[in-house]
Amino acid sequence: MQTVNYGLIGCGMMGREHIQNINLLPHGRVSVVYDPVTELAHEAATLAGDAHVAASLDELLAFEQLDAVVIVSPNYLHVPQLRHIVETRPLPILCEKPLYTNPSEKPLLDDLFAGYPHPVWVAMEYRYMPPVAALIAQVEQATGGINMLSIREHRFPFLPKIGDWNRFNAKTGGTLVEKCCHFFDLMRLILKAEPVRVMASAGQALNHIDERYDGQAPDIWDHGYVIVDFDSGAKAMLELCMFAEGSKYQEEISAVGPKGKIEALVPGPGRFWPQTLGEPPVPQLIVSPRNPKGPFVSEIPVDPTLLAAGDHNGSTFYQHQRFNAVVRGEGVVEVTLADGARAVAIGLAAQESAATGQAVLL
């Protein structure tokens, strides 16, 4: 297979980012799109280079030139759409995070994909941000084995979405699932370990409090702390604040061990950086040995073409590059269904811990 023909389910902001990055692949093109909001679907089709606009998910799956499906729909639709694909036309799938939002869906997915003959990749883009990838590659040497891992995201509030689905826990799984499954995936990946206990404190302090949708007040949280104990003995912490868009860096990751510390500093989307402040900050990797004392700072610039193609520091392209290779038989799935499910499980445990005030054992 020389060119992979993609079908895109969901044509909102993130759907457009997927199209822009598939457009950069030498062996990929979006051939068909579907979104219940017809205007969005037609805009996406134009962005993809005159893709076919399907009137339904069934029409998309029946499209002849279709080799793989990318699911970029609202969180609560992922599982029913995955089921529809498996039962209608099994194909390679890249599914946006979170894989699911309700604990009852996990056994359904296990049954659905038992023996599935095609690759399924869960979209955990943060793994592929160049500064994060550099930290992952060097963390063992820099730390001598990680004892403490800290991830801080200080960012802007949730953006408006079609139907305002991201304002409610019932449709997102909650902030610690919707937003933070990325970070729980990174914890598992960086530590090469599995979680055993989750403790969290979180809530809704400022964002969306005065908004109403069909008379309902949003209940989505905007800040929190999560501590995760791992079976390796390592401890990890997430600090999330979604009313800190004035920050220079959006994500700051640090890992510490007996030999020293390593940090990755990642700026937010360039389109949100105020022009009055000059050029946006460049990602950094900082290695701080204990002996001799550091720090040693390296800049990890990202290709401007990739920065222009989305809001995730080039990572969406690198993810698609690897998934495209898998579909063409030249690679292996790096973010499996099990990875996606475990990240959600940590997020759900964190939601429960913050709601009850009790630690949750995994």
mmCIF file with all atom_site columns, N, CA, C and O in Angstrom, residues 299-330:
data_model
loop_
_atom_site.group_PDB
_atom_site.id
_atom_site.type_symbol
_atom_site.label_atom_id
_atom_site.label_alt_id
_atom_site.label_comp_id
_atom_site.label_asym_id
_atom_site.label_entity_id
_atom_site.label_seq_id
_atom_site.pdbx_PDB_ins_code
_atom_site.Cartn_x
_atom_site.Cartn_y
_atom_site.Cartn_z
_atom_site.occupancy
_atom_site.B_iso_or_equiv
_atom_site.pdbx_formal_charge
_atom_site.auth_seq_id
_atom_site.auth_comp_id
_atom_site.auth_asym_id
_atom_site.auth_atom_id
_atom_site.pdbx_PDB_model_num
ATOM 1   N N  . GLU A 1 299 ? 18.154 23.929 23.938 1.00 0.00 ? 299 GLU A N  1
ATOM 2   C CA . GLU A 1 299 ? 16.906 24.257 23.256 1.00 0.00 ? 299 GLU A CA 1
ATOM 3   C C  . GLU A 1 299 ? 16.534 23.120 22.309 1.00 0.00 ? 299 GLU A C  1
ATOM 4   O O  . GLU A 1 299 ? 17.407 22.516 21.669 1.00 0.00 ? 299 GLU A O  1
ATOM 5   N N  . ILE A 1 300 ? 15.244 22.813 22.252 1.00 0.00 ? 300 ILE A N  1
ATOM 6   C CA . ILE A 1 300 ? 14.727 21.753 21.376 1.00 0.00 ? 300 ILE A CA 1
ATOM 7   C C  . ILE A 1 300 ? 13.729 22.406 20.412 1.00 0.00 ? 300 ILE A C  1
ATOM 8   O O  . ILE A 1 300 ? 12.512 22.331 20.619 1.00 0.00 ? 300 ILE A O  1
ATOM 9   N N  . PRO A 1 301 ? 14.204 23.091 19.390 1.00 0.00 ? 301 PRO A N  1
ATOM 10  C CA . PRO A 1 301 ? 13.273 23.773 18.484 1.00 0.00 ? 301 PRO A CA 1
ATOM 11  C C  . PRO A 1 301 ? 12.436 22.775 17.693 1.00 0.00 ? 301 PRO A C  1
ATOM 12  O O  . PRO A 1 301 ? 12.862 21.640 17.430 1.00 0.00 ? 301 PRO A O  1
ATOM 13  N N  . VAL A 1 302 ? 11.243 23.210 17.319 1.00 0.00 ? 302 VAL A N  1
ATOM 14  C CA . VAL A 1 302 ? 10.318 22.386 16.552 1.00 0.00 ? 302 VAL A CA 1
ATOM 15  C C  . VAL A 1 302 ? 10.165 23.000 15.164 1.00 0.00 ? 302 VAL A C  1
ATOM 16  O O  . VAL A 1 302 ? 10.109 24.228 15.013 1.00 0.00 ? 302 VAL A O  1
ATOM 17  N N  . ASP A 1 303 ? 10.121 22.164 14.151 1.00 0.00 ? 303 ASP A N  1
ATOM 18  C CA . ASP A 1 303 ? 9.957  22.600 12.765 1.00 0.00 ? 303 ASP A CA 1
ATOM 19  C C  . ASP A 1 303 ? 8.766  23.556 12.666 1.00 0.00 ? 303 ASP A C  1
ATOM 20  O O  . ASP A 1 303 ? 7.642  23.204 13.047 1.00 0.00 ? 303 ASP A O  1
ATOM 21  N N  . PRO A 1 304 ? 8.970  24.769 12.143 1.00 0.00 ? 304 PRO A N  1
ATOM 22  C CA . PRO A 1 304 ? 7.869  25.740 12.037 1.00 0.00 ? 304 PRO A CA 1
ATOM 23  C C  . PRO A 1 304 ? 6.681  25.221 11.227 1.00 0.00 ? 304 PRO A C  1
ATOM 24  O O  . PRO A 1 304 ? 5.529  25.583 11.506 1.00 0.00 ? 304 PRO A O  1
ATOM 25  N N  . THR A 1 305 ? 6.938  24.361 10.239 1.00 0.00 ? 305 THR A N  1
ATOM 26  C CA . THR A 1 305 ? 5.839  23.789 9.463  1.00 0.00 ? 305 THR A CA 1
ATOM 27  C C  . THR A 1 305 ? 4.930  22.951 10.347 1.00 0.00 ? 305 THR A C  1
ATOM 28  O O  . THR A 1 305 ? 3.700  22.977 10.217 1.00 0.00 ? 305 THR A O  1
ATOM 29  N N  . LEU A 1 306 ? 5.530  22.213 11.279 1.00 0.00 ? 306 LEU A N  1
ATOM 30  C CA . LEU A 1 306 ? 4.748  21.376 12.186 1.00 0.00 ? 306 LEU A CA 1
ATOM 31  C C  . LEU A 1 306 ? 4.026  22.230 13.223 1.00 0.00 ? 306 LEU A C  1
ATOM 32  O O  . LEU A 1 306 ? 2.887  21.925 13.597 1.00 0.00 ? 306 LEU A O  1
ATOM 33  N N  . LEU A 1 307 ? 4.663  23.298 13.681 1.00 0.00 ? 307 LEU A N  1
ATOM 34  C CA . LEU A 1 307 ? 3.994  24.205 14.621 1.00 0.00 ? 307 LEU A CA 1
ATOM 35  C C  . LEU A 1 307 ? 2.767  24.843 13.981 1.00 0.00 ? 307 LEU A C  1
ATOM 36  O O  . LEU A 1 307 ? 1.738  25.032 14.639 1.00 0.00 ? 307 LEU A O  1
ATOM 37  N N  . ALA A 1 308 ? 2.869  25.139 12.687 1.00 0.00 ? 308 ALA A N  1
ATOM 38  C CA . ALA A 1 308 ? 1.754  25.770 11.987 1.00 0.00 ? 308 ALA A CA 1
ATOM 39  C C  . ALA A 1 308 ? 0.611  24.796 11.717 1.00 0.00 ? 308 ALA A C  1
ATOM 40  O O  . ALA A 1 308 ? -0.509 25.216 11.433 1.00 0.00 ? 308 ALA A O  1
ATOM 41  N N  . ALA A 1 309 ? 0.891  23.494 11.835 1.00 0.00 ? 309 ALA A N  1
ATOM 42  C CA . ALA A 1 309 ? -0.112 22.477 11.509 1.00 0.00 ? 309 ALA A CA 1
ATOM 43  C C  . ALA A 1 309 ? -0.938 22.043 12.707 1.00 0.00 ? 309 ALA A C  1
ATOM 44  O O  . ALA A 1 309 ? -1.734 21.110 12.596 1.00 0.00 ? 309 ALA A O  1
ATOM 45  N N  . GLY A 1 310 ? -0.742 22.698 13.863 1.00 0.00 ? 310 GLY A N  1
ATOM 46  C CA . GLY A 1 310 ? -1.536 22.312 15.024 1.00 0.00 ? 310 GLY A CA 1
ATOM 47  C C  . GLY A 1 310 ? -1.060 22.954 16.297 1.00 0.00 ? 310 GLY A C  1
ATOM 48  O O  . GLY A 1 310 ? -0.115 23.747 16.305 1.00 0.00 ? 310 GLY A O  1
ATOM 49  N N  . ASP A 1 311 ? -1.706 22.566 17.388 1.00 0.00 ? 311 ASP A N  1
ATOM 50  C CA . ASP A 1 311 ? -1.470 23.201 18.687 1.00 0.00 ? 311 ASP A CA 1
ATOM 51  C C  . ASP A 1 311 ? -0.662 22.330 19.641 1.00 0.00 ? 311 ASP A C  1
ATOM 52  O O  . ASP A 1 311 ? -0.587 22.624 20.830 1.00 0.00 ? 311 ASP A O  1
ATOM 53  N N  . HIS A 1 312 ? -0.052 21.244 19.146 1.00 0.00 ? 312 HIS A N  1
ATOM 54  C CA . HIS A 1 312 ? 0.555  20.272 20.048 1.00 0.00 ? 312 HIS A CA 1
ATOM 55  C C  . HIS A 1 312 ? 2.050  20.085 19.805 1.00 0.00 ? 312 HIS A C  1
ATOM 56  O O  . HIS A 1 312 ? 2.579  18.976 19.892 1.00 0.00 ? 312 HIS A O  1
ATOM 57  N N  . ASN A 1 313 ? 2.734  21.188 19.499 1.00 0.00 ? 313 ASN A N  1
ATOM 58  C CA . ASN A 1 313 ? 4.193  21.197 19.463 1.00 0.00 ? 313 ASN A CA 1
ATOM 59  C C  . ASN A 1 313 ? 4.778  20.195 18.476 1.00 0.00 ? 313 ASN A C  1
ATOM 60  O O  . ASN A 1 313 ? 5.826  19.593 18.729 1.00 0.00 ? 313 ASN A O  1
ATOM 61  N N  . GLY A 1 314 ? 4.081  19.982 17.378 1.00 0.00 ? 314 GLY A N  1
ATOM 62  C CA . GLY A 1 314 ? 4.578  19.080 16.348 1.00 0.00 ? 314 GLY A CA 1
ATOM 63  C C  . GLY A 1 314 ? 4.250  17.620 16.575 1.00 0.00 ? 314 GLY A C  1
ATOM 64  O O  . GLY A 1 314 ? 4.496  16.783 15.694 1.00 0.00 ? 314 GLY A O  1
ATOM 65  N N  . SER A 1 315 ? 3.683  17.293 17.728 1.00 0.00 ? 315 SER A N  1
ATOM 66  C CA . SER A 1 315 ? 3.521  15.883 18.084 1.00 0.00 ? 315 SER A CA 1
ATOM 67  C C  . SER A 1 315 ? 2.489  15.156 17.226 1.00 0.00 ? 315 SER A C  1
ATOM 68  O O  . SER A 1 315 ? 2.615  13.955 16.977 1.00 0.00 ? 315 SER A O  1
ATOM 69  N N  . THR A 1 316 ? 1.456  15.863 16.760 1.00 0.00 ? 316 THR A N  1
ATOM 70  C CA . THR A 1 316 ? 0.427  15.205 15.956 1.00 0.00 ? 316 THR A CA 1
ATOM 71  C C  . THR A 1 316 ? 1.026  14.657 14.668 1.00 0.00 ? 316 THR A C  1
ATOM 72  O O  . THR A 1 316 ? 0.661  13.572 14.211 1.00 0.00 ? 316 THR A O  1
ATOM 73  N N  . PHE A 1 317 ? 1.973  15.378 14.085 1.00 0.00 ? 317 PHE A N  1
ATOM 74  C CA . PHE A 1 317 ? 2.622  14.884 12.866 1.00 0.00 ? 317 PHE A CA 1
ATOM 75  C C  . PHE A 1 317 ? 3.419  13.618 13.150 1.00 0.00 ? 317 PHE A C  1
ATOM 76  O O  . PHE A 1 317 ? 3.315  12.627 12.414 1.00 0.00 ? 317 PHE A O  1
ATOM 77  N N  . TYR A 1 318 ? 4.238  13.644 14.205 1.00 0.00 ? 318 TYR A N  1
ATOM 78  C CA . TYR A 1 318 ? 5.063  12.475 14.496 1.00 0.00 ? 318 TYR A CA 1
ATOM 79  C C  . TYR A 1 318 ? 4.213  11.257 14.822 1.00 0.00 ? 318 TYR A C  1
ATOM 80  O O  . TYR A 1 318 ? 4.553  10.127 14.460 1.00 0.00 ? 318 TYR A O  1
ATOM 81  N N  . GLN A 1 319 ? 3.090  11.480 15.491 1.00 0.00 ? 319 GLN A N  1
ATOM 82  C CA . GLN A 1 319 ? 2.162  10.387 15.764 1.00 0.00 ? 319 GLN A CA 1
ATOM 83  C C  . GLN A 1 319 ? 1.613  9.813  14.465 1.00 0.00 ? 319 GLN A C  1
ATOM 84  O O  . GLN A 1 319 ? 1.593  8.588  14.260 1.00 0.00 ? 319 GLN A O  1
ATOM 85  N N  . HIS A 1 320 ? 1.168  10.681 13.567 1.00 0.00 ? 320 HIS A N  1
ATOM 86  C CA . HIS A 1 320 ? 0.616  10.214 12.300 1.00 0.00 ? 320 HIS A CA 1
ATOM 87  C C  . HIS A 1 320 ? 1.683  9.548  11.434 1.00 0.00 ? 320 HIS A C  1
ATOM 88  O O  . HIS A 1 320 ? 1.393  8.582  10.711 1.00 0.00 ? 320 HIS A O  1
ATOM 89  N N  . GLN A 1 321 ? 2.878  10.035 11.484 1.00 0.00 ? 321 GLN A N  1
ATOM 90  C CA . GLN A 1 321 ? 3.972  9.426  10.731 1.00 0.00 ? 321 GLN A CA 1
ATOM 91  C C  . GLN A 1 321 ? 4.135  7.956  11.135 1.00 0.00 ? 321 GLN A C  1
ATOM 92  O O  . GLN A 1 321 ? 4.288  7.066  10.283 1.00 0.00 ? 321 GLN A O  1
ATOM 93  N N  . ARG A 1 322 ? 4.069  7.689  12.432 1.00 0.00 ? 322 ARG A N  1
ATOM 94  C CA . ARG A 1 322 ? 4.232  6.325  12.931 1.00 0.00 ? 322 ARG A CA 1
ATOM 95  C C  . ARG A 1 322 ? 3.004  5.462  12.643 1.00 0.00 ? 322 ARG A C  1
ATOM 96  O O  . ARG A 1 322 ? 3.122  4.294  12.271 1.00 0.00 ? 322 ARG A O  1
ATOM 97  N N  . PHE A 1 323 ? 1.811  6.034  12.843 1.00 0.00 ? 323 PHE A N  1
ATOM 98  C CA . PHE A 1 323 ? 0.599  5.274  12.555 1.00 0.00 ? 323 PHE A CA 1
ATOM 99  C C  . PHE A 1 323 ? 0.516  4.937  11.076 1.00 0.00 ? 323 PHE A C  1
ATOM 100 O O  . PHE A 1 323 ? 0.148  3.819  10.693 1.00 0.00 ? 323 PHE A O  1
ATOM 101 N N  . ASN A 1 324 ? 0.865  5.880  10.231 1.00 0.00 ? 324 ASN A N  1
ATOM 102 C CA . ASN A 1 324 ? 0.857  5.656  8.790  1.00 0.00 ? 324 ASN A CA 1
ATOM 103 C C  . ASN A 1 324 ? 1.782  4.496  8.420  1.00 0.00 ? 324 ASN A C  1
ATOM 104 O O  . ASN A 1 324 ? 1.436  3.641  7.595  1.00 0.00 ? 324 ASN A O  1
ATOM 105 N N  . ALA A 1 325 ? 2.947  4.449  9.054  1.00 0.00 ? 325 ALA A N  1
ATOM 106 C CA . ALA A 1 325 ? 3.884  3.352  8.792  1.00 0.00 ? 325 ALA A CA 1
ATOM 107 C C  . ALA A 1 325 ? 3.281  2.009  9.218  1.00 0.00 ? 325 ALA A C  1
ATOM 108 O O  . ALA A 1 325 ? 3.440  0.995  8.523  1.00 0.00 ? 325 ALA A O  1
ATOM 109 N N  . VAL A 1 326 ? 2.582  2.001  10.348 1.00 0.00 ? 326 VAL A N  1
ATOM 110 C CA . VAL A 1 326 ? 1.949  0.767  10.822 1.00 0.00 ? 326 VAL A CA 1
ATOM 111 C C  . VAL A 1 326 ? 0.915  0.283  9.810  1.00 0.00 ? 326 VAL A C  1
ATOM 112 O O  . VAL A 1 326 ? 0.877  -0.912 9.469  1.00 0.00 ? 326 VAL A O  1
ATOM 113 N N  . VAL A 1 327 ? 0.090  1.180  9.320  1.00 0.00 ? 327 VAL A N  1
ATOM 114 C CA . VAL A 1 327 ? -0.954 0.799  8.370  1.00 0.00 ? 327 VAL A CA 1
ATOM 115 C C  . VAL A 1 327 ? -0.330 0.243  7.095  1.00 0.00 ? 327 VAL A C  1
ATOM 116 O O  . VAL A 1 327 ? -0.862 -0.689 6.480  1.00 0.00 ? 327 VAL A O  1
ATOM 117 N N  . ARG A 1 328 ? 0.825  0.768  6.713  1.00 0.00 ? 328 ARG A N  1
ATOM 118 C CA . ARG A 1 328 ? 1.522  0.286  5.505  1.00 0.00 ? 328 ARG A CA 1
ATOM 119 C C  . ARG A 1 328 ? 2.394  -0.936 5.783  1.00 0.00 ? 328 ARG A C  1
ATOM 120 O O  . ARG A 1 328 ? 3.123  -1.399 4.910  1.00 0.00 ? 328 ARG A O  1
ATOM 121 N N  . GLY A 1 329 ? 2.331  -1.444 7.013  1.00 0.00 ? 329 GLY A N  1
ATOM 122 C CA . GLY A 1 329 ? 3.067  -2.662 7.336  1.00 0.00 ? 329 GLY A CA 1
ATOM 123 C C  . GLY A 1 329 ? 4.521  -2.455 7.657  1.00 0.00 ? 329 GLY A C  1
ATOM 124 O O  . GLY A 1 329 ? 5.315  -3.398 7.602  1.00 0.00 ? 329 GLY A O  1
ATOM 125 N N  . GLU A 1 330 ? 4.881  -1.221 8.050  1.00 0.00 ? 330 GLU A N  1
ATOM 126 C CA . GLU A 1 330 ? 6.293  -0.905 8.281  1.00 0.00 ? 330 GLU A CA 1
ATOM 127 C C  . GLU A 1 330 ? 6.590  -0.495 9.719  1.00 0.00 ? 330 GLU A C  1
ATOM 128 O O  . GLU A 1 330 ? 7.653  0.055  10.004 1.00 0.00 ? 330 GLU A O  1
#
